[in-house]
Coordinates of C-alpha atoms in Angstrom, one line a residue:
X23 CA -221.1 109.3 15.0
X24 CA -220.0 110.6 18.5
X25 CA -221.6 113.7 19.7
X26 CA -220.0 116.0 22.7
X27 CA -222.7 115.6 25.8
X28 CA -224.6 118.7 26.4
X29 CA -223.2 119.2 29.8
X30 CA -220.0 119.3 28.5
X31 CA -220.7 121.9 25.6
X32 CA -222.3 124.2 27.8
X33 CA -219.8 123.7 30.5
X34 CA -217.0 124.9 27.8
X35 CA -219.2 127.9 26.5
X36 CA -219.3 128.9 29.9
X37 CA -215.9 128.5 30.9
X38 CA -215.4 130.5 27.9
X39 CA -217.5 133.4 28.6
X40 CA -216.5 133.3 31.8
X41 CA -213.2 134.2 30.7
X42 CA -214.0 136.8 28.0
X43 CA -215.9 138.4 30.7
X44 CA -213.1 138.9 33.2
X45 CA -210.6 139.7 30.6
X46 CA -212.9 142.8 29.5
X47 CA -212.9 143.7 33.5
X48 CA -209.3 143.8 33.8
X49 CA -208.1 145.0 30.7
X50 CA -207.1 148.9 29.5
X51 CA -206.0 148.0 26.5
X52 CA -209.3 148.5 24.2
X53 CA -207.9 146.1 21.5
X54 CA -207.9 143.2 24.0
X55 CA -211.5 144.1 25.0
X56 CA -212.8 143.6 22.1
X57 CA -211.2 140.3 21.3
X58 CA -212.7 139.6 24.8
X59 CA -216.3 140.7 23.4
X60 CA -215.5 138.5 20.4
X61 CA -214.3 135.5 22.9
X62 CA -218.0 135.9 24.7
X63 CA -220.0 136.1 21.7
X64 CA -218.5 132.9 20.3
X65 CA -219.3 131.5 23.3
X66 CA -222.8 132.1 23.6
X67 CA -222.9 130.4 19.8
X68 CA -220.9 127.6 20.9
X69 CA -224.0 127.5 23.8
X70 CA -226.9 127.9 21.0
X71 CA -225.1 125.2 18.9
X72 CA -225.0 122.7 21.7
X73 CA -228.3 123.3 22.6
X74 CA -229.7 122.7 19.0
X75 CA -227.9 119.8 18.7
X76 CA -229.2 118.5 21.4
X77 CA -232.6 118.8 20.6
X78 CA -232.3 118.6 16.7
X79 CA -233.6 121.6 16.0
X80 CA -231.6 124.2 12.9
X81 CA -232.3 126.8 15.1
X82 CA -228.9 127.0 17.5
X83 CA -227.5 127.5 13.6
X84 CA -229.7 130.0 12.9
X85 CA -228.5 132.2 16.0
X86 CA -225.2 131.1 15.2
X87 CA -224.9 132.9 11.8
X88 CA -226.9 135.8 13.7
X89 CA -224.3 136.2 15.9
X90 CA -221.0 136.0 13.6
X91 CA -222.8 139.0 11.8
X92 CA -223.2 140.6 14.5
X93 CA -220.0 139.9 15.8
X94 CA -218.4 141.1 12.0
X95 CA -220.5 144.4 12.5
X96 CA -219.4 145.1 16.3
X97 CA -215.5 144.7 14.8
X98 CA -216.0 147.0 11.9
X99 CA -217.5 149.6 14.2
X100 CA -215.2 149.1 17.0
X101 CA -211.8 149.2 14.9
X102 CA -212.9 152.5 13.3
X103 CA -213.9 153.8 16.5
X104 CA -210.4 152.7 17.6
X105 CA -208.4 154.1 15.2
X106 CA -210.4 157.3 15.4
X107 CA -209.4 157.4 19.5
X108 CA -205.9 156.8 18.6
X109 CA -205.7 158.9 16.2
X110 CA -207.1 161.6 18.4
X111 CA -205.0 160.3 21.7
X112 CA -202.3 158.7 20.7
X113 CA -202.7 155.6 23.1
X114 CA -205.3 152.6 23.2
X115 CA -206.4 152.8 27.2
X116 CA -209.6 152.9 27.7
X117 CA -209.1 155.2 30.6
X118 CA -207.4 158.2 28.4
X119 CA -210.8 158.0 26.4
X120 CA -212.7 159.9 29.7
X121 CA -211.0 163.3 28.6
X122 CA -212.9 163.1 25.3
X123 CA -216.1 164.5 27.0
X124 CA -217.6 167.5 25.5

């Protein structure tokens, strides 16, 4: 069986975060920033499953399945928080959400 090195795995998993993380800096659109979110969380699983492969340990699994619930219960709460703003605003930038102070 051929395994990925570990270099290479965490090299991809940051290359991947990397880019969720500068796609939530530039965009407005609050859909695209949480598929951003989404794109850095599966990174950091991609990192813990590397890592436990590495050293044979279930653990990196473990986190994995943490983190794909977590990432299911960040969506739910983000889409209903979304539809709620455009509902209220008509529009999905993230900069029209600043006049909903108060």
């Amino acid at each position: 069986m051929n395994t990925i090195p570990m270099e290479q795995g965490l090299l991809l998993a940051g290359i991947l975060f990397i880019i969720g993380l500068i796609s939530v800096l530039i965009r407005r659109n609050i859909i695209f920033m949480l598929i951003s979110v989404e794109i850095m969380l599966n990174a950091a699983g991609l990192a813990f499953i590397v890592a436990g492969a590495r050293w044979i340990q279930p653990e990196g699994q473990v986190m994995f399945i943490f983190i794909i619930t977590m990432a299911a219960a960040e969506v739910s709460v983000g889409l209903a928080l979304i539809l709620q703003l455009y509902h209220n605003l008509k529009t999905l930038d993230s900069d029209a959400a600043n006049v909903m102070n108060g």
